[in-house]
């Protein structure tokens, strides 16, 4: 058996001097007895995969709301693509793959139904900015329960930091967290182009030529160039970075997506309805707090926050079904 102790020794021998070793973890908020087999980051990964919030990602919007097509990305498939890209980078740089995987799998657990439209709706509802990275941390710290019944997943400090800082102004303090931060962008830029092409919202010739000349004109080629550039730029460095040329080309693609897909495109035409639905649900639950499951009220006495937690955790289809249940009249059928 390749025990945890042996794995810790293997990490010390094989991983880069810049890697975050499992044996050097800053630990958990609540101290626990270590596993005989798994390292601390492996246990974090497993707790995330077995969580309800992770399973719900399969029915949460990535770009297109509640897509009917079988091949459009959802928040779950996005998460898996981020994990794959991040692990490839971590292995090439001899960094800690288990830590990278745990952060990648947990980074979007706090995303709302209907993607960023849901975030915008909750921001307008509450009057304070809703950030999915903060909500993701709230999910793993408070909302999720372990099989033992204890509140929160009690993840390591390193994984919590990577989840919190995968977006926003602060960078993760581990290189593994920094990898996920960039891998997230690599993944969504490329798969959102792929989905927009499939939907007919853009065509291949619309992509900015200056970006295509650097990154290539196919999905696989772009990812390969972005990943290899990051590896080459970060090798034996205490920072995860990209070359100026590839970084600039990547930003051109990202700006193109905002201008042609994310804002005002045909694929976003249902967002107004999605936002109105969440606002209606918020008002309904604030007036009927007894409809909120007890698991959201037992740790949160502020009803406003409990309602936000409940709505943020919904899948697209669950929110839509509640809208039908609460706001659409059921036709009367004569039983005679």
Short mmCIF file of C-alpha atoms in Angstrom, two decimals:
data_model
loop_
_atom_site.label_atom_id
_atom_site.label_comp_id
_atom_site.label_asym_id
_atom_site.label_seq_id
_atom_site.Cartn_x
_atom_site.Cartn_y
_atom_site.Cartn_z
CA UNK A 1 0.00 0.00 0.00
CA UNK A 2 1.25 3.45 -0.96
CA UNK A 3 0.46 5.06 2.39
CA UNK A 4 0.00 8.75 3.11
CA UNK A 5 3.38 8.88 4.83
CA UNK A 6 5.04 7.38 1.75
CA UNK A 7 3.21 9.84 -0.50
CA UNK A 8 4.45 12.74 1.61
CA UNK A 9 8.02 11.50 1.20
CA UNK A 10 7.47 11.06 -2.55
CA UNK A 11 6.34 14.67 -2.82
CA UNK A 12 9.47 15.89 -1.03
CA UNK A 13 11.66 13.89 -3.38
CA UNK A 14 9.89 14.49 -6.70
CA UNK A 15 8.12 17.85 -6.64
CA UNK A 16 9.62 21.25 -7.36
CA UNK A 17 11.09 23.40 -4.62
CA UNK A 18 8.27 25.82 -5.44
CA UNK A 19 5.48 23.25 -4.93
CA UNK A 20 3.12 23.38 -1.97
CA UNK A 21 3.83 20.06 -0.26
CA UNK A 22 0.98 18.32 1.51
CA UNK A 23 3.22 17.96 4.56
CA UNK A 24 3.67 21.76 4.63
CA UNK A 25 -0.03 22.58 4.56
CA UNK A 26 -1.19 25.25 6.99
CA UNK A 27 -3.89 22.81 8.06
CA UNK A 28 -7.63 23.22 8.51
CA UNK A 29 -9.79 25.66 10.43
CA UNK A 30 -10.68 22.73 12.70
CA UNK A 31 -7.94 20.23 13.40
CA UNK A 32 -8.56 16.64 12.29
CA UNK A 33 -6.78 13.32 12.52
CA UNK A 34 -4.93 12.53 9.27
CA UNK A 35 -5.89 9.71 6.93
CA UNK A 36 -3.79 6.57 6.68
CA UNK A 37 -4.01 6.63 2.87
CA UNK A 38 -4.86 10.12 1.58
CA UNK A 39 -3.03 13.42 1.88
CA UNK A 40 -4.84 16.51 3.13
CA UNK A 41 -5.42 17.81 -0.41
CA UNK A 42 -6.69 14.45 -1.65
CA UNK A 43 -9.25 14.44 1.15
CA UNK A 44 -10.30 17.98 0.20
CA UNK A 45 -10.80 16.92 -3.41
CA UNK A 46 -12.92 13.94 -2.34
CA UNK A 47 -15.08 16.05 -0.04
CA UNK A 48 -15.78 18.48 -2.87
CA UNK A 49 -16.65 15.75 -5.39
CA UNK A 50 -19.08 14.11 -2.94
CA UNK A 51 -20.81 17.40 -2.09
CA UNK A 52 -24.32 18.25 -3.24
CA UNK A 53 -23.13 21.62 -4.53
CA UNK A 54 -20.72 19.86 -6.90
CA UNK A 55 -23.44 17.60 -8.30
CA UNK A 56 -25.73 20.57 -8.92
CA UNK A 57 -23.16 22.15 -11.25
CA UNK A 58 -24.34 19.81 -14.02
CA UNK A 59 -27.55 21.84 -14.34
CA UNK A 60 -26.13 25.34 -13.93
CA UNK A 61 -25.54 27.72 -16.82
CA UNK A 62 -22.09 28.31 -18.23
CA UNK A 63 -23.08 30.74 -21.01
CA UNK A 64 -26.36 29.56 -22.52
CA UNK A 65 -29.30 29.37 -20.12
CA UNK A 66 -30.64 25.86 -19.51
CA UNK A 67 -29.31 24.59 -22.85
CA UNK A 68 -31.29 21.84 -24.54
CA UNK A 69 -28.40 20.71 -26.76
CA UNK A 70 -26.39 17.83 -25.35
CA UNK A 71 -23.02 19.31 -26.27
CA UNK A 72 -23.14 22.79 -24.74
CA UNK A 73 -21.02 23.30 -21.65
CA UNK A 74 -22.57 23.55 -18.23
CA UNK A 75 -20.88 24.76 -15.08
CA UNK A 76 -19.86 21.15 -14.33
CA UNK A 77 -18.20 20.47 -17.67
CA UNK A 78 -16.46 23.85 -17.38
CA UNK A 79 -15.15 22.78 -13.98
CA UNK A 80 -13.84 19.49 -15.36
CA UNK A 81 -12.08 21.28 -18.24
CA UNK A 82 -10.44 23.69 -15.79
CA UNK A 83 -9.28 20.74 -13.70
CA UNK A 84 -7.82 18.94 -16.73
CA UNK A 85 -5.94 22.02 -17.97
CA UNK A 86 -4.69 22.89 -14.50
CA UNK A 87 -3.46 19.37 -13.78
CA UNK A 88 -1.56 19.26 -17.07
CA UNK A 89 0.22 22.48 -16.15
CA UNK A 90 0.92 21.37 -12.57
CA UNK A 91 2.41 18.05 -13.66
CA UNK A 92 4.68 19.72 -16.22
CA UNK A 93 5.90 22.21 -13.59
CA UNK A 94 6.29 19.47 -10.92
CA UNK A 95 3.78 21.17 -8.66
CA UNK A 96 1.11 19.56 -6.47
CA UNK A 97 -1.57 18.05 -8.74
CA UNK A 98 -3.81 17.09 -5.81
CA UNK A 99 -3.95 20.68 -4.57
CA UNK A 100 -4.59 21.99 -8.08
CA UNK A 101 -7.39 19.48 -8.62
CA UNK A 102 -9.12 20.28 -5.33
CA UNK A 103 -9.09 24.03 -6.02
CA UNK A 104 -10.27 23.55 -9.62
CA UNK A 105 -13.15 21.27 -8.66
CA UNK A 106 -14.30 23.66 -5.92
CA UNK A 107 -13.77 27.04 -7.55
CA UNK A 108 -17.32 27.52 -8.90
CA UNK A 109 -19.43 25.83 -6.22
CA UNK A 110 -21.01 29.17 -5.33
CA UNK A 111 -22.17 30.05 -8.83
CA UNK A 112 -25.81 31.00 -9.16
CA UNK A 113 -28.39 29.56 -11.54
CA UNK A 114 -28.29 31.25 -14.96
CA UNK A 115 -24.59 32.09 -14.69
CA UNK A 116 -23.52 35.70 -14.40
CA UNK A 117 -27.10 36.84 -15.00
CA UNK A 118 -27.93 35.20 -11.68
CA UNK A 119 -25.06 37.03 -10.01
CA UNK A 120 -26.30 40.32 -11.42
CA UNK A 121 -29.83 39.59 -10.21
CA UNK A 122 -28.72 38.87 -6.65
CA UNK A 123 -26.57 42.01 -6.68
CA UNK A 124 -29.58 44.12 -7.69
CA UNK A 125 -31.83 42.37 -5.17
CA UNK A 126 -29.58 42.79 -2.15
CA UNK A 127 -27.92 46.09 -3.01
CA UNK A 128 -24.48 44.61 -2.41
CA UNK A 129 -22.25 42.91 -4.95
CA UNK A 130 -22.68 39.15 -5.16
CA UNK A 131 -19.38 37.42 -5.91
CA UNK A 132 -19.43 33.73 -6.74
CA UNK A 133 -15.93 33.20 -5.34
CA UNK A 134 -17.04 34.49 -1.93
CA UNK A 135 -20.16 32.34 -2.16
CA UNK A 136 -18.04 29.30 -3.11
CA UNK A 137 -16.08 29.75 0.10
CA UNK A 138 -19.34 30.13 2.02
CA UNK A 139 -20.56 26.86 0.48
CA UNK A 140 -17.54 24.86 1.63
CA UNK A 141 -17.28 26.58 5.02
CA UNK A 142 -20.93 26.73 6.09
CA UNK A 143 -23.59 25.49 3.72
CA UNK A 144 -22.43 22.00 2.81
CA UNK A 145 -22.66 19.19 5.33
CA UNK A 146 -20.37 16.18 5.63
CA UNK A 147 -21.74 12.65 5.98
CA UNK A 148 -21.06 12.90 9.70
CA UNK A 149 -23.59 15.74 9.86
CA UNK A 150 -20.99 18.37 10.74
CA UNK A 151 -21.44 21.78 9.13
CA UNK A 152 -18.91 22.75 6.43
CA UNK A 153 -16.33 20.65 4.59
CA UNK A 154 -13.45 21.95 6.74
CA UNK A 155 -11.07 22.23 3.80
CA UNK A 156 -7.40 23.11 4.04
CA UNK A 157 -6.28 26.75 4.14
CA UNK A 158 -4.57 26.31 0.74
CA UNK A 159 -7.69 25.04 -1.03
CA UNK A 160 -9.88 27.69 0.58
CA UNK A 161 -7.44 30.40 -0.53
CA UNK A 162 -7.37 29.05 -4.08
CA UNK A 163 -11.17 28.97 -4.28
CA UNK A 164 -11.52 32.48 -2.87
CA UNK A 165 -8.85 34.04 -5.09
CA UNK A 166 -9.42 32.23 -8.39
CA UNK A 167 -10.89 35.53 -9.53
CA UNK A 168 -10.73 39.08 -8.21
CA UNK A 169 -7.87 41.39 -7.32
CA UNK A 170 -5.93 39.08 -4.99
CA UNK A 171 -3.74 36.23 -6.22
CA UNK A 172 -3.60 32.87 -4.39
CA UNK A 173 -0.53 32.44 -2.20
CA UNK A 174 0.30 29.02 -3.72
CA UNK A 175 1.50 28.48 -7.28
CA UNK A 176 -1.13 25.76 -7.54
CA UNK A 177 -3.86 28.31 -6.85
CA UNK A 178 -2.32 30.66 -9.41
CA UNK A 179 -2.46 27.87 -12.00
CA UNK A 180 -6.20 27.40 -11.46
CA UNK A 181 -6.76 31.15 -11.73
CA UNK A 182 -5.27 31.18 -15.25
CA UNK A 183 -6.59 27.74 -16.27
CA UNK A 184 -10.11 28.99 -15.52
CA UNK A 185 -9.67 31.73 -18.10
CA UNK A 186 -8.00 29.43 -20.64
CA UNK A 187 -10.91 26.99 -20.32
CA UNK A 188 -13.82 29.41 -20.56
CA UNK A 189 -12.39 31.53 -23.37
CA UNK A 190 -11.87 28.48 -25.56
CA UNK A 191 -15.00 26.51 -24.76
CA UNK A 192 -17.20 29.59 -24.94
CA UNK A 193 -15.88 30.23 -28.45
CA UNK A 194 -16.62 26.59 -29.27
CA UNK A 195 -20.19 26.84 -27.94
CA UNK A 196 -20.83 30.17 -29.67
CA UNK A 197 -19.65 28.67 -32.96
CA UNK A 198 -21.95 25.67 -32.43
CA UNK A 199 -24.88 27.99 -31.71
CA UNK A 200 -24.23 30.05 -34.84
CA UNK A 201 -23.78 33.25 -32.85
CA UNK A 202 -20.32 33.78 -34.35
CA UNK A 203 -18.38 32.12 -37.15
CA UNK A 204 -14.72 31.27 -37.45
CA UNK A 205 -13.92 34.31 -39.58
CA UNK A 206 -15.24 36.65 -36.88
CA UNK A 207 -12.37 35.84 -34.48
CA UNK A 208 -9.84 38.70 -34.25
CA UNK A 209 -7.01 38.00 -36.74
CA UNK A 210 -4.34 39.35 -34.37
CA UNK A 211 -5.30 36.71 -31.78
CA UNK A 212 -5.67 33.91 -34.31
CA UNK A 213 -2.20 34.58 -35.73
CA UNK A 214 -0.68 33.98 -32.28
CA UNK A 215 -2.97 31.29 -30.84
CA UNK A 216 -4.18 29.39 -33.90
CA UNK A 217 -7.58 28.86 -35.47
CA UNK A 218 -8.79 25.69 -33.70
CA UNK A 219 -9.96 24.89 -30.18
CA UNK A 220 -7.20 22.35 -29.50
CA UNK A 221 -4.46 24.48 -31.02
CA UNK A 222 -5.36 27.50 -28.91
CA UNK A 223 -5.38 25.53 -25.67
CA UNK A 224 -2.10 23.81 -26.54
CA UNK A 225 -0.34 27.09 -27.28
CA UNK A 226 -1.72 28.79 -24.15
CA UNK A 227 -0.75 25.88 -21.91
CA UNK A 228 2.75 25.40 -23.35
CA UNK A 229 3.41 29.14 -23.13
CA UNK A 230 2.41 29.19 -19.47
CA UNK A 231 4.60 26.17 -18.69
CA UNK A 232 7.62 27.61 -20.50
CA UNK A 233 7.18 31.05 -18.91
CA UNK A 234 6.75 29.63 -15.38
CA UNK A 235 9.39 26.87 -15.36
CA UNK A 236 11.60 27.14 -12.26
CA UNK A 237 9.91 30.41 -11.33
CA UNK A 238 8.19 31.32 -8.09
CA UNK A 239 5.27 32.77 -10.07
CA UNK A 240 2.80 31.48 -12.64
CA UNK A 241 2.88 33.74 -15.67
CA UNK A 242 2.47 33.95 -19.43
CA UNK A 243 4.47 35.61 -22.18
CA UNK A 244 3.39 39.13 -23.08
CA UNK A 245 2.45 38.05 -26.62
CA UNK A 246 0.19 35.15 -25.60
CA UNK A 247 -1.35 37.10 -22.72
CA UNK A 248 -2.24 39.98 -25.06
CA UNK A 249 -3.72 37.62 -27.67
CA UNK A 250 -5.75 35.87 -24.97
CA UNK A 251 -7.16 39.18 -23.79
CA UNK A 252 -8.14 40.03 -27.37
CA UNK A 253 -10.20 36.83 -27.51
CA UNK A 254 -11.76 37.56 -24.12
CA UNK A 255 -12.72 41.10 -25.19
CA UNK A 256 -14.17 39.68 -28.40
CA UNK A 257 -16.39 37.32 -26.38
CA UNK A 258 -17.68 40.15 -24.21
CA UNK A 259 -18.51 42.24 -27.26
CA UNK A 260 -20.05 39.49 -29.37
CA UNK A 261 -21.29 36.71 -27.06
CA UNK A 262 -21.55 37.66 -23.40
CA UNK A 263 -23.35 40.98 -23.86
CA UNK A 264 -26.37 41.50 -26.10
CA UNK A 265 -26.05 38.42 -28.32
CA UNK A 266 -28.92 36.13 -29.29
CA UNK A 267 -27.58 33.56 -26.84
CA UNK A 268 -28.17 35.97 -23.95
CA UNK A 269 -31.72 36.94 -24.94
CA UNK A 270 -33.33 35.01 -22.07
CA UNK A 271 -31.22 36.63 -19.35
CA UNK A 272 -33.79 39.32 -18.60
CA UNK A 273 -36.39 36.66 -17.86
CA UNK A 274 -33.92 34.74 -15.71
CA UNK A 275 -33.16 37.82 -13.62
CA UNK A 276 -36.85 38.61 -13.16
CA UNK A 277 -37.48 35.03 -12.06
CA UNK A 278 -34.82 35.18 -9.35
CA UNK A 279 -36.15 38.51 -8.13
CA UNK A 280 -39.66 37.04 -7.89
CA UNK A 281 -38.34 34.02 -6.02
CA UNK A 282 -36.44 36.26 -3.60
CA UNK A 283 -39.55 38.31 -2.84
CA UNK A 284 -41.66 35.17 -2.45
CA UNK A 285 -39.26 33.52 0.00
CA UNK A 286 -38.80 36.69 2.04
CA UNK A 287 -42.59 36.79 2.46
CA UNK A 288 -42.81 33.02 3.02
CA UNK A 289 -39.65 32.12 4.92
CA UNK A 290 -41.19 28.78 5.95
CA UNK A 291 -40.57 27.59 2.37
CA UNK A 292 -36.80 27.80 2.95
CA UNK A 293 -35.37 24.38 3.91
CA UNK A 294 -34.34 24.17 7.55
CA UNK A 295 -30.73 23.40 6.58
CA UNK A 296 -30.36 27.00 5.39
CA UNK A 297 -31.89 28.49 8.53
CA UNK A 298 -30.21 26.40 11.20
CA UNK A 299 -26.86 28.22 10.81
CA UNK A 300 -28.06 31.55 9.36
CA UNK A 301 -30.52 33.63 11.41
CA UNK A 302 -30.47 36.51 8.91
CA UNK A 303 -33.38 35.62 6.63
CA UNK A 304 -32.07 37.78 3.79
CA UNK A 305 -28.79 35.85 3.68
CA UNK A 306 -30.55 32.50 4.04
CA UNK A 307 -32.73 33.27 1.02
CA UNK A 308 -29.70 34.35 -1.01
CA UNK A 309 -27.89 31.13 -0.05
CA UNK A 310 -30.89 29.05 -1.10
CA UNK A 311 -31.37 30.80 -4.44
CA UNK A 312 -27.64 30.83 -5.23
CA UNK A 313 -27.53 27.07 -4.75
CA UNK A 314 -30.36 26.34 -7.18
CA UNK A 315 -29.89 24.80 -10.59
CA UNK A 316 -31.40 26.47 -13.64
CA UNK A 317 -34.16 23.91 -13.97
CA UNK A 318 -35.01 23.91 -10.25
CA UNK A 319 -35.46 27.69 -10.29
CA UNK A 320 -37.58 27.44 -13.46
CA UNK A 321 -39.75 24.70 -11.90
CA UNK A 322 -40.28 26.80 -8.76
CA UNK A 323 -41.31 29.69 -10.99
CA UNK A 324 -43.95 27.50 -12.60
CA UNK A 325 -45.09 26.24 -9.22
CA UNK A 326 -45.41 29.60 -7.48
CA UNK A 327 -46.20 32.07 -10.28
CA UNK A 328 -47.93 30.19 -13.11
CA UNK A 329 -51.56 29.18 -12.48
CA UNK A 330 -52.37 25.50 -12.87
CA UNK A 331 -55.17 24.98 -15.42
CA UNK A 332 -58.44 23.59 -14.08
CA UNK A 333 -59.48 20.24 -15.49
CA UNK A 334 -63.03 19.01 -15.09
CA UNK A 335 -62.82 15.58 -13.49
CA UNK A 336 -66.35 14.64 -14.64
#
